[in-house]
Amino acid sequence: MAGIAAVVLGAGVGELTAAAFAPSSSPVTVVGGALIDVAPGWAKETAIRLFGAADKMALVVGIVIVLLAIAAGIGILESWTPSIGAVLCGALGVAGIVAAVTRADAGGLAWAPSAVAGGLAAFTIGPLVRRAGGAMAAHGARTAATRPTDDRPVRDRPAEPSRRRFFAWTAATALVGVAAAAGGALLQTGTRAAGAARAALRLPTPAAPAAPIPAAAALHIPGLAPLITPNGQFYRVDTALLVPQVDPGSWSLRIHGMVDHPLTLTWTELLALPLEESYTTLACVSNEVGGSLIGTAKWLGYPIRHLLAQARPRAGADMVLSRSVDGFTASTPLEVLTDDRHAILAVGMNDAPLPMVHGFPVRMVVPGLYGYVSATKWVVDLEVTRFDRATAYWTTQGWAPRGPIKLESRIDVPRTGTVHAGESVIAGVAWQQHTGVAKVEVSVDGGPWVAAQLAPAISADTWVQWHLPWYADHGDHVIRCRATSASGEVQTSRQASPVPDGASGWPETTVHVA
């Protein structure tokens, strides 16, 4: 208990220190970020598969649990060997300092929160453990004194032990730590300039508005994913344990590398450019067959090809290495950023400024590629280079350096479970961004493939909804679907996991008709 209380106090005050002086360097965040960076690819993929968008919360909870277990062990070691607990607490602080100062977005005070956390825990643990030892000794003496064989007068027996005082000190210490951590969270919420800037931002009128959505593009079938994904429901997969807080007033984008004319673009300059609207479906490479790590939004931004044309890439360049403010990198084929697709620097999402978790103030949106090689959030740097000269974050983890979207489909209705017999419907979505979908077919119980009715697509860069009327007979049924692209490719039945370049196979659902 003494060890846990000391470490909770240190960690809580460390979080408060971070909120006040180094918001991106909270001890839990920097340690969690370091764990994300050093974790092997299979571990990250497992976390995404198990927890989905809650993978970061699961990591934080895991860090806290492990930290509490370590703290308990430190307390026990301190009771055996005085001062060893202080040394170990100091070592935890040093580990946090190293993790903080080696981050790409480390500031001048990045070391301070972990130094405060480790130092305060080291200072506190000795006195608390000594109080624990005194309380236990007094309790033991009193227990011996009250045995039936103890014939001493009651006035000569040991006094009431200090256990209550120890519990009070320990609880107070831990509560101060918890209160400090809560105060840090409130302080960050109230003082982040980026959040205030976003709240006050009014997006400029697009110079090129998006074409109207076809009237019949949305089927409005209960259970079918909405054609346009609301911002709050849009999937989030990234490596940022703490969402970067980038003040747009200080944001800039540097374009350099194998170019004749390097340039730097500021926030004011970006908003002054003729911005364009476009609908694009984004998908995560970790998405399993039939998974939900995909969404469609209306984006507002400026075509990257125009900026690259100004920079004038040199002959031989074939890749753009984009970099986030927190050090994340993605490798995007140069030809994809210079053709006629809507590859943009996005500032808006569904008629609102980008949400903080989706890259405010600026992110990349590139149709036709998985996000891990294109959709860099909080982007601040574009380096024109070559695939044989540079590697990106996920490439070093064993993923393919180029990530073209695979032809996929999904069954949304009916879901696995029980449905009622009679007239029903099978419905879902299909996609292959920047190519488009020409047909979706459905097979029930291994029977013949039947063409579903395809809704009009917004564009080749978005998914398309489909449905098929179905009379549901009593019993268990297995439903599969497959898509055919506008180029004539048929979705493969070959089952493949997401690693290294995206999952494949026919989606399948089993239902019981009652």
XYZ file of C-alpha atoms in Angstrom:
514
model
C 0.000 0.000 0.000
C 2.813 2.398 0.814
C 4.502 1.736 -2.515
C 1.284 2.190 -4.468
C 0.428 5.425 -2.666
C 3.889 6.887 -3.285
C 3.857 6.081 -6.994
C 0.261 7.308 -7.436
C 1.255 10.598 -5.814
C 4.300 10.957 -8.044
C 2.445 10.014 -11.223
C -0.483 12.322 -10.443
C 1.692 15.341 -9.728
C 3.721 14.466 -12.824
C 0.544 14.619 -14.915
C -0.324 17.986 -13.355
C 3.172 19.264 -14.112
C 2.806 18.139 -17.704
C -0.524 19.926 -18.064
C 1.008 23.157 -16.786
C 4.389 23.139 -18.527
C 4.741 20.317 -21.113
C 1.328 19.054 -22.318
C 2.774 16.475 -24.718
C 5.076 14.928 -22.108
C 2.838 13.428 -19.448
C 4.558 10.388 -17.886
C 1.846 7.902 -18.831
C 1.661 9.261 -22.370
C 5.370 9.218 -23.125
C 5.810 5.725 -21.699
C 2.769 4.518 -23.640
C 4.059 6.143 -26.811
C 7.431 4.462 -26.351
C 5.716 1.100 -25.893
C 3.712 1.650 -29.090
C 6.887 2.476 -30.992
C 8.877 -0.545 -29.816
C 6.005 -3.056 -29.950
C 6.283 -5.537 -32.840
C 3.789 -5.285 -35.661
C 1.884 -8.413 -34.606
C 1.290 -6.926 -31.149
C -0.152 -3.719 -32.592
C -2.313 -5.645 -35.009
C -3.603 -7.831 -32.171
C -4.465 -4.750 -30.093
C -6.375 -3.169 -32.970
C -8.211 -6.441 -33.662
C -9.172 -6.944 -30.006
C -9.968 -3.374 -28.972
C -10.526 -1.464 -32.217
C -10.781 2.270 -31.594
C -10.401 1.616 -27.855
C -6.869 0.252 -28.282
C -5.264 3.345 -26.750
C -7.535 3.314 -23.724
C -6.720 -0.371 -23.280
C -3.016 0.489 -23.381
C -3.410 3.237 -20.778
C -5.362 0.922 -18.483
C -2.698 -1.739 -18.955
C 0.090 0.736 -18.148
C -1.699 1.823 -14.977
C -2.247 -1.769 -13.845
C 1.390 -2.694 -14.472
C 2.572 0.499 -12.762
C 0.503 -0.284 -9.676
C 1.901 -3.827 -9.574
C 5.452 -2.477 -9.872
C 4.704 0.081 -7.158
C 3.497 -2.662 -4.806
C 6.687 -4.605 -5.448
C 8.806 -1.519 -4.830
C 7.067 -0.999 -1.495
C 7.840 -4.576 -0.441
C 11.496 -4.227 -1.501
C 11.767 -0.971 0.442
C 10.527 -2.737 3.566
C 13.310 -5.322 3.143
C 16.100 -2.958 2.124
C 15.660 0.706 3.090
C 16.363 3.203 0.283
C 16.060 0.632 -2.512
C 12.503 1.836 -3.121
C 13.693 5.406 -3.621
C 16.284 4.190 -6.111
C 13.685 2.225 -8.066
C 11.232 5.120 -8.087
C 14.021 7.310 -9.383
C 14.709 4.735 -12.081
C 11.056 4.891 -13.179
C 11.410 8.649 -13.421
C 14.562 8.330 -15.513
C 12.784 5.917 -17.861
C 10.019 8.485 -18.304
C 12.552 11.244 -18.943
C 14.288 9.216 -21.645
C 10.940 8.417 -23.291
C 9.927 12.084 -23.159
C 13.061 13.748 -24.511
C 13.399 11.293 -27.395
C 9.940 12.047 -28.785
C 9.757 13.939 -32.061
C 7.601 16.673 -30.505
C 9.637 17.007 -27.283
C 9.827 20.549 -25.938
C 12.396 22.182 -23.692
C 10.605 21.024 -20.533
C 9.776 17.525 -21.760
C 11.932 16.048 -19.002
C 10.182 17.877 -16.157
C 6.942 15.846 -15.628
C 8.718 12.487 -15.338
C 11.469 14.035 -13.193
C 8.839 15.389 -10.806
C 6.977 12.067 -10.789
C 10.048 9.969 -10.058
C 11.526 12.404 -7.554
C 8.319 12.817 -5.549
C 7.688 9.060 -5.440
C 11.286 8.487 -4.306
C 10.945 11.122 -1.577
C 7.627 9.732 -0.328
C 8.074 5.978 -0.348
C 10.608 5.730 2.520
C 8.519 7.581 5.151
C 5.360 5.714 4.132
C 7.033 2.304 4.330
C 8.522 3.169 7.721
C 5.049 4.093 8.953
C 3.799 0.773 7.591
C 6.578 -1.065 9.431
C 5.790 0.717 12.665
C 2.112 -0.036 12.319
C 2.744 -3.733 11.673
C 5.186 -3.995 14.564
C 2.730 -2.342 16.924
C -0.054 -4.586 15.692
C 2.103 -7.658 16.279
C 2.994 -6.527 19.769
C -0.618 -5.856 20.651
C -1.683 -9.243 19.303
C 0.893 -10.935 21.541
C -0.148 -8.829 24.490
C -3.780 -9.879 24.266
C -3.136 -13.632 24.223
C -4.665 -15.580 27.117
C -1.189 -16.332 28.503
C -0.353 -12.676 28.774
C -0.727 -11.950 32.495
C 0.599 -8.391 32.330
C -1.737 -5.646 33.531
C -3.664 -4.012 30.700
C -1.860 -0.695 31.426
C 1.483 -2.417 30.603
C 0.367 -3.821 27.267
C 1.358 -2.036 23.984
C -0.749 0.990 23.163
C -3.224 1.086 20.291
C -1.029 0.707 17.181
C -0.698 3.425 14.570
C -2.444 1.430 11.857
C -5.204 4.003 11.553
C -2.651 6.771 11.156
C -0.837 4.737 8.501
C -4.052 4.110 6.576
C -4.926 7.795 6.823
C -1.501 8.883 5.550
C -1.567 6.342 2.724
C -5.101 7.204 1.621
C -4.359 10.934 1.764
C -1.195 10.487 -0.286
C -2.981 8.480 -2.956
C -5.929 10.887 -3.040
C -3.610 13.836 -3.565
C -2.098 11.963 -6.518
C -5.503 11.186 -8.008
C -6.656 14.785 -7.491
C -3.490 16.098 -9.136
C -4.025 13.834 -12.159
C -7.651 14.970 -12.430
C -6.546 18.585 -12.111
C -4.033 18.040 -14.884
C -6.731 16.655 -17.163
C -8.986 19.644 -16.453
C -6.133 22.081 -16.939
C -5.261 20.636 -20.338
C -8.893 20.742 -21.379
C -9.197 24.387 -20.446
C -5.907 25.788 -21.705
C -5.212 24.090 -25.043
C -4.816 26.780 -27.666
C -5.522 24.318 -30.472
C -8.979 23.492 -29.148
C -9.844 27.161 -28.723
C -8.619 27.933 -32.238
C -10.682 25.120 -33.688
C -13.807 26.272 -31.862
C -13.385 29.774 -33.285
C -12.526 28.653 -36.830
C -14.906 29.334 -39.681
C -13.943 27.406 -42.766
C -13.636 29.360 -46.012
C -16.189 28.820 -48.766
C -14.853 26.169 -51.139
C -13.779 27.400 -54.548
C -14.902 24.046 -55.962
C -17.874 22.581 -54.028
C -18.455 18.847 -54.071
C -20.930 17.563 -56.634
C -24.375 16.819 -55.162
C -24.897 13.305 -53.836
C -27.171 11.288 -56.155
C -30.686 11.130 -54.730
C -30.784 7.321 -54.584
C -27.210 6.844 -53.294
C -28.364 6.362 -49.678
C -30.631 3.352 -49.186
C -31.697 4.142 -45.598
C -32.055 0.480 -44.657
C -32.041 -0.065 -40.853
C -28.710 -1.526 -39.818
C -26.918 -0.440 -43.009
C -23.955 1.873 -42.444
C -24.852 5.480 -43.333
C -23.560 6.652 -46.695
C -21.711 9.551 -45.018
C -20.085 8.631 -41.707
C -20.666 11.200 -38.931
C -17.439 12.626 -37.506
C -18.109 11.134 -34.090
C -18.524 7.649 -35.571
C -15.570 7.775 -37.964
C -12.974 5.138 -37.134
C -9.696 6.209 -35.557
C -6.471 4.207 -35.811
C -3.151 5.994 -35.239
C -0.079 5.837 -33.022
C -0.845 8.946 -30.944
C -1.640 7.978 -27.359
C -2.133 11.665 -26.565
C -3.827 13.580 -29.368
C -1.368 16.250 -30.609
C -2.475 19.790 -29.854
C -1.295 21.850 -32.808
C -2.060 25.564 -32.733
C -2.887 26.465 -36.350
C -1.261 29.852 -35.807
C 2.101 28.129 -35.458
C 1.471 25.342 -38.011
C 3.452 25.145 -41.210
C 4.122 22.518 -43.851
C 7.580 22.049 -45.308
C 8.011 20.480 -48.756
C 11.619 19.536 -49.458
C 13.935 16.721 -50.504
C 14.346 15.827 -54.165
C 12.781 19.061 -55.419
C 14.103 22.085 -57.288
C 12.127 24.602 -55.260
C 11.570 23.723 -51.570
C 8.708 25.627 -50.027
C 6.973 26.231 -46.718
C 3.227 26.777 -46.389
C 1.638 28.480 -43.380
C -1.899 28.057 -42.069
C -2.948 31.494 -43.310
C -1.511 30.756 -46.743
C -3.277 27.397 -46.914
C -6.693 28.862 -46.092
C -6.158 31.573 -48.718
C -5.771 28.980 -51.478
C -8.789 27.874 -53.586
C -9.956 24.950 -51.474
C -11.928 22.061 -52.938
C -14.562 19.711 -51.561
C -14.608 16.005 -52.306
C -16.140 12.816 -50.935
C -13.600 10.097 -50.122
C -13.815 6.773 -48.319
C -10.867 6.017 -46.048
C -10.001 2.492 -44.880
C -7.474 1.143 -42.423
C -5.161 -1.647 -43.536
C -5.939 -3.397 -40.225
C -9.560 -3.783 -41.242
C -10.560 -7.447 -41.227
C -12.859 -8.814 -43.922
C -16.275 -7.397 -43.060
C -14.748 -5.035 -40.487
C -15.730 -1.531 -39.450
C -12.420 0.359 -39.782
C -13.711 2.302 -42.777
C -15.760 5.455 -43.298
C -16.778 8.085 -45.827
C -16.733 11.843 -45.322
C -16.888 15.085 -47.246
C -13.450 16.658 -47.062
C -12.360 20.245 -47.664
C -8.764 20.885 -48.676
C -6.183 21.828 -51.262
C -4.834 19.419 -53.890
C -1.338 18.233 -53.014
C -0.447 17.940 -56.696
C -0.514 21.737 -57.045
C 2.007 22.181 -54.228
C 4.243 19.461 -55.628
C 4.085 21.133 -59.032
C 5.433 24.302 -57.426
C 8.192 22.346 -55.686
C 9.085 20.533 -58.966
C 10.177 17.013 -57.979
C 13.407 15.867 -59.604
C 13.758 12.939 -61.965
C 14.122 9.680 -60.078
C 11.885 10.620 -57.153
C 9.091 8.090 -56.613
C 7.876 8.599 -53.042
C 6.703 11.299 -50.667
C 7.503 10.656 -47.009
C 4.911 12.550 -44.980
C 5.594 13.292 -41.347
C 3.257 14.078 -38.455
C 4.069 16.520 -35.692
C 4.557 13.545 -33.346
C 7.057 11.829 -35.653
C 4.780 9.342 -37.438
C 5.690 8.831 -41.100
C 3.933 7.415 -44.152
C 5.277 6.483 -47.584
C 3.045 7.570 -50.483
C 3.874 6.854 -54.127
C 4.639 10.159 -55.859
C 2.476 9.319 -58.867
C -0.580 8.978 -56.633
C -0.079 12.514 -55.315
C 0.429 14.013 -58.759
C -2.387 12.446 -60.801
C -5.931 13.794 -61.055
C -7.400 12.152 -57.935
C -8.554 14.236 -54.963
C -5.382 13.818 -52.887
C -5.594 16.818 -50.589
C -4.321 18.596 -47.527
C -7.642 18.531 -45.653
C -8.757 21.204 -43.193
C -12.445 20.303 -43.015
C -14.517 17.163 -42.484
C -18.262 17.011 -43.080
C -18.658 20.816 -43.135
C -16.708 21.333 -39.896
C -13.046 21.895 -39.034
C -11.168 18.631 -38.668
C -11.820 17.047 -35.262
C -8.740 17.006 -33.049
C -8.544 13.190 -33.205
C -8.707 13.266 -36.993
C -5.756 15.555 -37.510
C -6.622 19.190 -36.778
C -5.471 21.485 -38.186
C -4.287 19.650 -41.334
C -4.174 16.039 -42.492
C -3.732 14.150 -45.754
C -6.612 12.439 -47.549
C -5.636 10.252 -50.505
C -8.193 8.080 -52.352
C -7.114 4.602 -53.367
C -4.561 3.875 -50.638
C -4.834 2.468 -47.138
C -4.383 5.099 -44.460
C -1.065 3.802 -43.181
C 0.687 4.965 -46.366
C -1.297 8.121 -47.060
C -3.622 9.548 -44.409
C -1.060 11.293 -42.195
C -2.740 13.361 -39.469
C -1.285 16.547 -37.985
C 0.992 16.627 -41.036
C 3.895 19.098 -40.982
C 6.420 17.752 -43.493
C 6.489 16.295 -47.012
C 9.837 14.965 -48.158
C 10.112 14.010 -51.815
C 12.427 11.001 -51.940
C 12.680 7.387 -53.100
C 11.381 4.096 -51.718
C 14.927 2.713 -51.757
C 16.204 5.634 -49.660
C 13.576 6.052 -46.946
C 11.219 3.842 -44.953
C 8.072 4.859 -43.121
C 6.791 3.972 -39.643
C 4.712 0.931 -40.581
C 7.152 -0.265 -43.226
C 9.713 -0.818 -40.489
C 7.063 -2.912 -38.713
C 6.775 -5.386 -41.569
C 3.967 -3.808 -43.625
C 4.215 -3.265 -47.366
C 5.673 0.130 -48.371
C 2.865 0.727 -50.888
C -0.731 0.157 -49.826
C -3.212 0.148 -52.708
C -6.781 -0.482 -51.605
C -8.074 -3.987 -52.269
C -11.504 -4.648 -53.717
C -13.755 -5.385 -50.718
C -17.392 -5.731 -49.718
C -19.280 -6.119 -46.455
C -22.607 -7.483 -45.258
C -24.329 -5.115 -42.812
C -27.846 -6.614 -42.875
C -28.661 -9.107 -41.515
C -26.098 -9.319 -38.774
C -25.107 -12.650 -37.280
C -27.943 -13.734 -34.984
C -31.660 -14.427 -35.293
C -34.036 -12.895 -37.845
C -37.731 -13.429 -38.491
C -38.942 -15.639 -41.299
C -40.536 -14.037 -44.332
C -39.715 -11.092 -46.582
C -36.340 -9.644 -45.647
C -33.337 -7.939 -47.182
C -29.588 -8.481 -47.439
C -27.609 -5.243 -47.657
C -24.140 -3.858 -47.280
C -21.388 -1.741 -48.822
C -18.571 -2.337 -51.309
C -15.502 -0.307 -52.246
C -12.328 0.039 -54.212
C -11.439 3.705 -54.022
C -10.342 5.434 -57.225
C -11.476 2.430 -59.249
C -15.136 2.024 -58.312
C -17.531 -0.920 -57.983
C -19.602 -2.234 -60.867
C -21.432 -5.165 -59.284
C -22.103 -6.986 -56.007
C -23.332 -10.584 -55.872
C -24.793 -12.593 -52.998
C -24.799 -16.340 -52.349
C -26.979 -18.012 -49.706
C -25.998 -21.439 -48.373
C -23.472 -21.982 -51.158
C -26.095 -21.457 -53.853
C -25.700 -19.541 -57.107
C -24.445 -15.969 -57.100
C -27.288 -13.491 -57.476
C -26.669 -9.875 -58.481
C -27.680 -7.358 -55.843
C -29.146 -3.949 -56.643
C -26.384 -1.338 -56.568
C -27.180 2.185 -55.444
C -25.622 5.041 -57.443
C -22.110 5.823 -56.185
C -21.123 9.329 -55.149
C -17.906 8.783 -57.084
C -15.283 6.145 -57.753
C -13.513 7.367 -54.597
C -16.327 6.320 -52.245
C -17.993 3.131 -51.188
C -21.363 2.170 -52.626
C -24.397 0.699 -50.897
C -26.187 -2.382 -52.209
C -29.178 -4.540 -51.288
C -30.970 -7.737 -52.333
C -34.545 -8.719 -51.406
C -34.531 -12.085 -49.647
C -37.253 -14.447 -48.477
C -35.892 -15.891 -45.215
C -36.878 -19.530 -44.688
C -36.744 -21.180 -41.263
C -33.359 -22.578 -40.242
C -29.723 -21.572 -40.270
C -28.291 -19.819 -43.319
C -24.806 -18.737 -44.411
C -24.705 -15.587 -46.524
C -21.681 -14.494 -48.557
C -21.076 -11.626 -50.937
C -18.450 -10.562 -53.453
C -17.866 -7.424 -55.506
C -16.690 -6.764 -59.051
C -14.772 -3.562 -59.709
C -15.294 -1.103 -62.545
C -12.122 -2.500 -64.112
C -13.549 -6.051 -64.165
C -11.672 -7.481 -61.169
C -13.672 -9.965 -59.066
C -13.171 -9.958 -55.309
C -10.975 -12.887 -54.399
C -12.109 -15.704 -52.157
C -8.541 -16.189 -50.908
C -8.471 -15.553 -47.192
C -5.593 -13.326 -46.087
C -4.919 -11.479 -42.827
C -4.348 -7.716 -42.864
C -0.543 -8.108 -42.650
C 1.278 -7.055 -44.789
C -0.979 -5.229 -47.269
C -4.615 -5.676 -46.256
C -7.099 -8.494 -45.650
C -8.923 -10.355 -48.407
C -11.663 -12.941 -48.755
C -15.421 -13.091 -49.087
C -17.373 -11.657 -46.145
C -19.709 -14.126 -44.537
C -22.478 -14.006 -41.954
C -24.513 -16.818 -40.375
C -28.101 -16.170 -39.332
C -30.839 -18.199 -37.702
C -34.307 -17.644 -39.094
C -37.047 -18.267 -36.533
